[in-house]
mmCIF file of C-alpha atoms and ligand atoms in Angstrom:
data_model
loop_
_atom_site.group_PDB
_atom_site.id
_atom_site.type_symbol
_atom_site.label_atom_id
_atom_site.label_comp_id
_atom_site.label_asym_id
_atom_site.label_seq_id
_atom_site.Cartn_x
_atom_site.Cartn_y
_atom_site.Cartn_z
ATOM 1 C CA UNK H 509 0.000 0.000 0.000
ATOM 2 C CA UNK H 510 1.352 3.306 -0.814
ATOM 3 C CA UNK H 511 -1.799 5.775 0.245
ATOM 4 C CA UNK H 512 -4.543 6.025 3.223
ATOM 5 C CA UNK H 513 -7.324 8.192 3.200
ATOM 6 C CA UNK H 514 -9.314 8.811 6.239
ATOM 7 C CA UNK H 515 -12.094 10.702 6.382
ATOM 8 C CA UNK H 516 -12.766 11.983 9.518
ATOM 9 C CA UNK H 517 -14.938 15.056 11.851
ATOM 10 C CA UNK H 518 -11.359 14.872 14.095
ATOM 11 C CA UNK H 519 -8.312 14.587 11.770
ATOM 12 C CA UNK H 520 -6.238 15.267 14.932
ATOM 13 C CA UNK H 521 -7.015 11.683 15.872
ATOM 14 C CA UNK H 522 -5.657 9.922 12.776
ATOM 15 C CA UNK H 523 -2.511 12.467 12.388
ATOM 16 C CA UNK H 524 -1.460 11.741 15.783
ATOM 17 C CA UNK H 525 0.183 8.596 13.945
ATOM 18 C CA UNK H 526 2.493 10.491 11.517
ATOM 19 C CA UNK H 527 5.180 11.607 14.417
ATOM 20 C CA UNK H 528 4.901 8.253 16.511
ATOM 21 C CA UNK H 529 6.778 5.111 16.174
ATOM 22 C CA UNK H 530 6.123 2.494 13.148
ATOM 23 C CA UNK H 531 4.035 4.395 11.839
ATOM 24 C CA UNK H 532 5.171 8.043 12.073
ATOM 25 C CA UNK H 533 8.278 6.258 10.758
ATOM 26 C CA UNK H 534 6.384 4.575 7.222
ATOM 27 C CA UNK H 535 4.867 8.436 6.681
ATOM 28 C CA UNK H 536 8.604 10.269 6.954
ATOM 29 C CA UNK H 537 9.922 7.402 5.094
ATOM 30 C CA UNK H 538 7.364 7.949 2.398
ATOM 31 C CA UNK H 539 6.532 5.016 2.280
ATOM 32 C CA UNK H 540 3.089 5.746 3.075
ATOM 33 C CA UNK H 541 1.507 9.012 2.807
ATOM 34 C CA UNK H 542 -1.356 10.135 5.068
ATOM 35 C CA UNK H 543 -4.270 12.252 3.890
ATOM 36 C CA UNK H 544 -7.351 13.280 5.900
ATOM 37 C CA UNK H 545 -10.357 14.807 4.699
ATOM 38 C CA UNK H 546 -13.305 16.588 6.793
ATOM 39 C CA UNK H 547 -16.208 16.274 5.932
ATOM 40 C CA UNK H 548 -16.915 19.875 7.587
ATOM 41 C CA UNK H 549 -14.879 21.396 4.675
ATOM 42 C CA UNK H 550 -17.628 20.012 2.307
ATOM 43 C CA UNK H 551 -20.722 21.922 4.238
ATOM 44 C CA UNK H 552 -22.901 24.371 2.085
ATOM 45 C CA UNK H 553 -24.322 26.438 5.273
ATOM 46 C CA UNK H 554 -22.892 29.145 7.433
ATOM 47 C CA UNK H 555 -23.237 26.984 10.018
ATOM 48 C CA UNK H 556 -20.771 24.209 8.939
ATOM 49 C CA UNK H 557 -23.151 21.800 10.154
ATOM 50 C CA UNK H 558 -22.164 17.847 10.271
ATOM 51 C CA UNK H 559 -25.100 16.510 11.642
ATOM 52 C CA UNK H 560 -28.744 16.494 12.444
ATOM 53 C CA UNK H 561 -31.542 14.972 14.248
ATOM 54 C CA UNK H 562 -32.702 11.497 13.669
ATOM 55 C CA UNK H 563 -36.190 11.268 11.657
ATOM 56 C CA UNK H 564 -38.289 9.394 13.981
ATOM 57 C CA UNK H 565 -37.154 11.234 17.061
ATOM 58 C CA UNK H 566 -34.699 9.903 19.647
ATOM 59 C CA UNK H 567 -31.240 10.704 21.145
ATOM 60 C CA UNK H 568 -28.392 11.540 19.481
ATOM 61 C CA UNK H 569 -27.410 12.916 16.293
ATOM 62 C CA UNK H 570 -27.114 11.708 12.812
ATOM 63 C CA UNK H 571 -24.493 12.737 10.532
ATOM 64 C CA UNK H 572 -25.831 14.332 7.097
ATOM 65 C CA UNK H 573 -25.915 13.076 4.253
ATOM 66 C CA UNK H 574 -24.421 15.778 1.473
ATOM 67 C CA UNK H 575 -21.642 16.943 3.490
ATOM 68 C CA UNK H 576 -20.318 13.093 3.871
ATOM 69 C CA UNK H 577 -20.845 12.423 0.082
ATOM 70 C CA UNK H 578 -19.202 15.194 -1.097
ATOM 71 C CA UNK H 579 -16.353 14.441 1.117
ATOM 72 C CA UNK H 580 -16.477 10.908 -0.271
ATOM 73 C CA UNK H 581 -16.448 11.882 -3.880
ATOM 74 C CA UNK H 582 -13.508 14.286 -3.552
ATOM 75 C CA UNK H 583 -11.848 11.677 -2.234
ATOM 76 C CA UNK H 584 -12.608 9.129 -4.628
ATOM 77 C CA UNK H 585 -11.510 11.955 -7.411
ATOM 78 C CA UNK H 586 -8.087 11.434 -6.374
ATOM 79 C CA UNK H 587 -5.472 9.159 -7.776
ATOM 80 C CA UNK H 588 -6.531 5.369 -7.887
ATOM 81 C CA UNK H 589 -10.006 3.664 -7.422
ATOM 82 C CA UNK H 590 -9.981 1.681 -3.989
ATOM 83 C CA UNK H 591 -12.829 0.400 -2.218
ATOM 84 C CA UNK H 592 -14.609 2.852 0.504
ATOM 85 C CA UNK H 593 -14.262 1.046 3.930
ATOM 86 C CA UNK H 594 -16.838 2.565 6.769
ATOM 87 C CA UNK H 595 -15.413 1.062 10.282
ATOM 88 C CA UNK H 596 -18.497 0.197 12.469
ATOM 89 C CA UNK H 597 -19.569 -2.629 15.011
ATOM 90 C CA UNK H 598 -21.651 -4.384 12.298
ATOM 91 C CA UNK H 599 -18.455 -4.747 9.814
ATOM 92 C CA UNK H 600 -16.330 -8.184 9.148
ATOM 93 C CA UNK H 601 -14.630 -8.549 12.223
ATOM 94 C CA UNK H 602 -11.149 -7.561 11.663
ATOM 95 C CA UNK H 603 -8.003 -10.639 12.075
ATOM 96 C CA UNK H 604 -4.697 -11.204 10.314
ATOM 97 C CA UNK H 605 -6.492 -12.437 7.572
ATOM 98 C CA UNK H 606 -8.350 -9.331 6.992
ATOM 99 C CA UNK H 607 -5.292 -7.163 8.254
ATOM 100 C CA UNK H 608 -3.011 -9.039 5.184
ATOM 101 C CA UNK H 609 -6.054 -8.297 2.915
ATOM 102 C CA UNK H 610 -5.788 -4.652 3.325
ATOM 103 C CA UNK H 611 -2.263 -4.423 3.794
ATOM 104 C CA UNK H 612 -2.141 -5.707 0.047
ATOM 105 C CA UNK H 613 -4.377 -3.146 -1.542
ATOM 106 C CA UNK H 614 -2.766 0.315 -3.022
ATOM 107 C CA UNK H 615 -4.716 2.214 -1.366
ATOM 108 C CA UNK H 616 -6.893 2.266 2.061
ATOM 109 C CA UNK H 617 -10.109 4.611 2.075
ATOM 110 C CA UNK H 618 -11.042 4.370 5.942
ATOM 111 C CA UNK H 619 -14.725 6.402 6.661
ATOM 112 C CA UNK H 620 -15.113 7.446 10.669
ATOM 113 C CA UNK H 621 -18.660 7.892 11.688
ATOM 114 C CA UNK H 622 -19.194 9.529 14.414
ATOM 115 C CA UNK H 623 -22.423 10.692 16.968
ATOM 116 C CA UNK H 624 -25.238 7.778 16.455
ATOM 117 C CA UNK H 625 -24.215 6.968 12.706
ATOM 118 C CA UNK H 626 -24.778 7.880 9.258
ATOM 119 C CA UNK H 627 -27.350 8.615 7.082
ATOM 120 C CA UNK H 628 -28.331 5.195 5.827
ATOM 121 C CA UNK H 629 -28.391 6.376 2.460
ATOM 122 C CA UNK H 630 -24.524 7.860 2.468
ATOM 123 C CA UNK H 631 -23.471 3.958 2.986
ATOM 124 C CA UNK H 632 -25.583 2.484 0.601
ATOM 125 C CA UNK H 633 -24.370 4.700 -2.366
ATOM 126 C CA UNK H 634 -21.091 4.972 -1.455
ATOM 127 C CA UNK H 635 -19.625 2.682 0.869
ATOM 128 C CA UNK H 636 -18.290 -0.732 -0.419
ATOM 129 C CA UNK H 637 -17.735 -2.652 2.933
ATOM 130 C CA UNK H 638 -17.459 -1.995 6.676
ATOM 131 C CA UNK H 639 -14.937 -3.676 9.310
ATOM 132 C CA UNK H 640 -14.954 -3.765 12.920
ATOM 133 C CA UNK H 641 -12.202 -4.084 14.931
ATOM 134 C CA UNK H 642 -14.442 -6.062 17.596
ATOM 135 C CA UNK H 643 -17.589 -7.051 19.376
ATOM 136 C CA UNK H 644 -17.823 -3.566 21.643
ATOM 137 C CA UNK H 645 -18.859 0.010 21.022
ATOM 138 C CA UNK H 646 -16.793 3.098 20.554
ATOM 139 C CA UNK H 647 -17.599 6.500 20.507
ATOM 140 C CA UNK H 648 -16.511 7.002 16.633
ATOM 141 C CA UNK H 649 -15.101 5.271 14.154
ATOM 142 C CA UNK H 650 -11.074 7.186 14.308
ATOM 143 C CA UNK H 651 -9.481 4.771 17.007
ATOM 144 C CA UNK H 652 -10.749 1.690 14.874
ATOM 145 C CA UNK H 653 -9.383 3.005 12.237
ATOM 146 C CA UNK H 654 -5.868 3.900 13.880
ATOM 147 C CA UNK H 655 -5.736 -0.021 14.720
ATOM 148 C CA UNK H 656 -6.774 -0.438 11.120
ATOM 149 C CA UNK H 657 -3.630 1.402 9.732
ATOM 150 C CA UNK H 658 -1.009 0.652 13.007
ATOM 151 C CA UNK H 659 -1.928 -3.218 11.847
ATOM 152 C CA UNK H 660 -1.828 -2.758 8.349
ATOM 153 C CA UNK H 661 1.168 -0.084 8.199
ATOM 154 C CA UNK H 662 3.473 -2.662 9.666
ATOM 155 C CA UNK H 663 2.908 -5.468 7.376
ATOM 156 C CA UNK H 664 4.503 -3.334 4.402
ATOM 157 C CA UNK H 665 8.187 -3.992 3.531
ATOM 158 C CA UNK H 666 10.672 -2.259 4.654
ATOM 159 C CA UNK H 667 9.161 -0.164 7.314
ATOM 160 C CA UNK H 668 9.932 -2.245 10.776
ATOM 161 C CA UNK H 669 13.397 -2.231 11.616
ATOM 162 C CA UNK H 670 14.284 -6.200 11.566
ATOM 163 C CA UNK H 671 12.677 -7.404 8.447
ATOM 164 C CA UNK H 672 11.297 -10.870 10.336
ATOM 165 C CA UNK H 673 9.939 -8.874 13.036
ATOM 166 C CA UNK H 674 6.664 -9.152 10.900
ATOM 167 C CA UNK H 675 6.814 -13.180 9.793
ATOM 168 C CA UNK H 676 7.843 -13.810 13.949
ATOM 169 C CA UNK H 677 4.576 -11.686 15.191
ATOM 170 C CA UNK H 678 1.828 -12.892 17.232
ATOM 171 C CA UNK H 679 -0.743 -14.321 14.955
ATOM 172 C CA UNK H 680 1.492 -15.296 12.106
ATOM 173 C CA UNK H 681 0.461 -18.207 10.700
ATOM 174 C CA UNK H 682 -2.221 -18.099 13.407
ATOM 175 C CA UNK H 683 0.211 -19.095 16.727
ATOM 176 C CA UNK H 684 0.431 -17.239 19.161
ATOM 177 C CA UNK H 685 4.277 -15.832 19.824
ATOM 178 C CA UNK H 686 7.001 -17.717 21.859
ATOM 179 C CA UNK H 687 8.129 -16.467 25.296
ATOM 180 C CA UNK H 688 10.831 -13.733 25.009
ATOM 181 C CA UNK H 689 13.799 -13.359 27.563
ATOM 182 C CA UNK H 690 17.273 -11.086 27.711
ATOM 183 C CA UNK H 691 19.708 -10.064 30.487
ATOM 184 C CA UNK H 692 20.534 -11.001 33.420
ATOM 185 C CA UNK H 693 20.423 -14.729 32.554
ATOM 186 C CA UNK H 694 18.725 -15.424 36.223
ATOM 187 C CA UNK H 695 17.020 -12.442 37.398
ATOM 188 C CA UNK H 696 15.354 -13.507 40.998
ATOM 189 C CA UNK H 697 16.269 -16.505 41.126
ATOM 190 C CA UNK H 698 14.495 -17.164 37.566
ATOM 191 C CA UNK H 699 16.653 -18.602 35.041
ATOM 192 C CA UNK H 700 16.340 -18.234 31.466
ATOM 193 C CA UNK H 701 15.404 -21.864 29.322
ATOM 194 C CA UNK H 702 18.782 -23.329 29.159
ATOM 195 C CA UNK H 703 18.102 -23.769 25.038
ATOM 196 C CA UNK H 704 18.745 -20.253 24.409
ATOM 197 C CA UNK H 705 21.934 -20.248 25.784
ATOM 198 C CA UNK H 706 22.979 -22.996 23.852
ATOM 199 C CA UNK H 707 24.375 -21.241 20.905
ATOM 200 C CA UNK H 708 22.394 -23.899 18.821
ATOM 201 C CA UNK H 709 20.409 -22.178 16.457
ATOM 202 C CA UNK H 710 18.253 -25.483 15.073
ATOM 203 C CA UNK H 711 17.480 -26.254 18.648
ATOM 204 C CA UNK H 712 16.166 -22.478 19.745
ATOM 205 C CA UNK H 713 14.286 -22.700 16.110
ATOM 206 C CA UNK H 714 12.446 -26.391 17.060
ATOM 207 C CA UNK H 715 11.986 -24.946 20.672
ATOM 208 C CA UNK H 716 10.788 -21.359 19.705
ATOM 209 C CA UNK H 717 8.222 -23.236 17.337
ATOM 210 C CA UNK H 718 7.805 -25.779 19.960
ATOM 211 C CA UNK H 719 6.849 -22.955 22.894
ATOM 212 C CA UNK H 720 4.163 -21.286 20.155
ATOM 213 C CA UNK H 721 2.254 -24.186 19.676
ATOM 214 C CA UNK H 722 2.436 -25.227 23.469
ATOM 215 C CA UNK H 723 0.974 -21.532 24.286
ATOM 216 C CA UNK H 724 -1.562 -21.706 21.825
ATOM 217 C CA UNK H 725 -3.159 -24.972 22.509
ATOM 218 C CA UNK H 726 -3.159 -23.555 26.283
ATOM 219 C CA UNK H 727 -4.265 -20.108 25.484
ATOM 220 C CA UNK H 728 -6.331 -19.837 22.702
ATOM 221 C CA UNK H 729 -7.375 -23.259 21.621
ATOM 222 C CA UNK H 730 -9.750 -22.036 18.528
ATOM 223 C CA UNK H 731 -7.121 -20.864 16.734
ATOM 224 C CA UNK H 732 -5.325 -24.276 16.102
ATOM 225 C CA UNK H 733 -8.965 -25.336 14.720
ATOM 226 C CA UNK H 734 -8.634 -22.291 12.054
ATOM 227 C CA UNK H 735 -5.016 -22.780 11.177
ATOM 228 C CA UNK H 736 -3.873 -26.550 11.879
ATOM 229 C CA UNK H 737 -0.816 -27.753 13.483
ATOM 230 C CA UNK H 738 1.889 -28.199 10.448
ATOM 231 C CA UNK H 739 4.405 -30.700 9.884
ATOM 232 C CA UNK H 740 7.257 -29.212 11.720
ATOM 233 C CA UNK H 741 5.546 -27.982 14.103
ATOM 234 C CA UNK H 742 4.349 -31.352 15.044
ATOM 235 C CA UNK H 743 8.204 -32.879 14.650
ATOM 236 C CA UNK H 744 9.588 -29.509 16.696
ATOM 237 C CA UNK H 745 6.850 -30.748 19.565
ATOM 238 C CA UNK H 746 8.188 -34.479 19.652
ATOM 239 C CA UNK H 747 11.804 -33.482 19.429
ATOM 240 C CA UNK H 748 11.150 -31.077 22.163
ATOM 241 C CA UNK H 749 9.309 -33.763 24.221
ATOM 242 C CA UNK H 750 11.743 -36.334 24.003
ATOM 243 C CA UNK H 751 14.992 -34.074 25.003
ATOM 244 C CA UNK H 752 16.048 -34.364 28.052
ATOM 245 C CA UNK H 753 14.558 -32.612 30.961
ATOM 246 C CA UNK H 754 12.599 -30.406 28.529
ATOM 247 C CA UNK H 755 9.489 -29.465 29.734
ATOM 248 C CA UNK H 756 7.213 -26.546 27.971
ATOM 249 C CA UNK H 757 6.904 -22.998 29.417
ATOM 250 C CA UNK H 758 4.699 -22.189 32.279
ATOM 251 C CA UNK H 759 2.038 -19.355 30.828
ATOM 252 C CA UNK H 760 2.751 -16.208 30.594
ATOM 253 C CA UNK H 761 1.212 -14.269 33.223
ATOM 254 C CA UNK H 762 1.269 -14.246 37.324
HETATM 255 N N1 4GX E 1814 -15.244 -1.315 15.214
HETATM 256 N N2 4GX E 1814 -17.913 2.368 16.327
HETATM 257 C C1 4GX E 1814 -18.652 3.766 14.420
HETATM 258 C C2 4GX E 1814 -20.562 5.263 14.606
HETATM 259 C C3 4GX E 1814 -21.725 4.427 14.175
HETATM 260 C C4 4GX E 1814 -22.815 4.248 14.984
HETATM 261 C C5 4GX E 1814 -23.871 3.468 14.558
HETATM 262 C C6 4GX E 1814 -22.696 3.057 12.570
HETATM 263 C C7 4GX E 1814 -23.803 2.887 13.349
HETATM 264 C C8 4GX E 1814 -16.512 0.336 15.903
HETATM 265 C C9 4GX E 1814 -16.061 -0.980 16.173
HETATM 266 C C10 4GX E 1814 -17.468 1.117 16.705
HETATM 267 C C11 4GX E 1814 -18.870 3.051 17.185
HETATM 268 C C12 4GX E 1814 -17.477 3.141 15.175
HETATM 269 C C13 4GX E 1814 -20.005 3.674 16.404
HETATM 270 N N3 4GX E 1814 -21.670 3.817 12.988
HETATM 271 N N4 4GX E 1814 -15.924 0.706 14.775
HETATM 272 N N5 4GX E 1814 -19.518 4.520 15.317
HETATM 273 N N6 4GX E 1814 -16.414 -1.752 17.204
HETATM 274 O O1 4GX E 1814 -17.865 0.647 17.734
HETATM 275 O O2 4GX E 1814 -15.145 -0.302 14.348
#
């Protein structure tokens, strides 16, 4: 991907991510670039109005219809044609599949709603699909879509620091990640797995792989039903089990 739009009522929200980390890193690179639209710029009245009333009565507010689809339209008036993504709690719920499917488009078109919704009619004109980022409410659509982009963002090449930091993530290949340790190598009275010391790189590999698959069959059991246990996996596991005094990883947390 070379180019995210995000149309938004609070651009400050989204721009936050051009000075920060992996992100703010991808933007100065140029690898990315960043543009925000508002649809506030596309009003017609004195009053720069963004939203109204609901027909039918109720709380809340409704954003309006012409000011959103004139935003939408400018945007889509720009460079390439790319799908216009609405993030809302009744999207596809966002994983690494979906993350990998949008890191591999050119470009992102993210659409923030924000009070009670949008007109109705705004998404089904011009909106092609909505994502949530999971089964909760926010108060607007900008922080899903600044996991949107932070998830997406790092996929691309060249923009973390250690090119495998990507293929050795959390979720990769549905597993979750192995345990992590560095100095001291006993730190009260904990030692470090004697493997990674070893200087034995197949070993830490078969064990690393090994510590995944223990921690996900512990932890988060559906996802070995999505993505299956492989082949080496499977051989890293017996290998593991059959060393001496090896024993898998207590879980993570206290
Ligand atoms: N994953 N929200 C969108 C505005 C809204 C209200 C009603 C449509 C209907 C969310 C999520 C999320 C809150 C963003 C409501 N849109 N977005 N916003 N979960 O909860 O992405």
């Amino acid at each position: 991907m070379r180019r995210i739009d995000v149309i938004t009522l609070f651009p400050e929200w989204v721009e936050s991510l051009k000075g920060l980390g992996v992100t703010g890193r991808a933007m100065a690179q140029g690898t990315i670039s960043l543009h925000c639209w508002n649809p506030r710029d596309f009003t017609e009245d004195v009053h720069r109005s963004v939203d109204d009333r609901p027909y039918g009565g109720g709380p809340g507010m409704v954003m309006r219809p012409e000011p959103l689809a004139r935003c939408i339209e400018a945007v889509l008036a720009e460079d390439i044609a790319a799908p216009v993504s609405f993030l809302g709690p009744q999207g596809r719920v966002l994983d690494h599949d979906g993350v990998s499917e949008l890191a591999g488009r050119a470009r992102l078109i993210l659409l923030c709603g924000r009070y009670e919704g949008v007109d109705e009619r705004v998404l089904q004109t011009l909106v092609d699909e909505e994502w949530s980022i999971g089964d909760y409410v926010l108060s607007g659509g900008e922080p899903a879509a600044a996991v949107v982009m932070d998830a997406v963002i790092r996929q691309q090449p060249g923009v973390l620091g250690h090119e495998e930091s990507a293929l050795r993530d959390s979720f990769v290949g549905g597993r979750l990640d192995c345990p992590h340790y560095t100095r001291p190598a006993s730190w009260r009275s904990r030692d470090v797995p004697e493997v990674l010391l070893s200087g034995d790189h197949a070993r830490i590999e078969r064990w690393r792989l090994a510590e995944a698959l223990h921690r996900t069959r512990q932890q988060r059991p559906d996802l070995l039903a999505r993505y299956p246990v492989s082949e080496v996996e499977r051989a890293a596991a017996k290998k593991l089990g059959s060393e001496k005094g090896a024993k898998p990883s207590e879980s993570g947390l206290k």
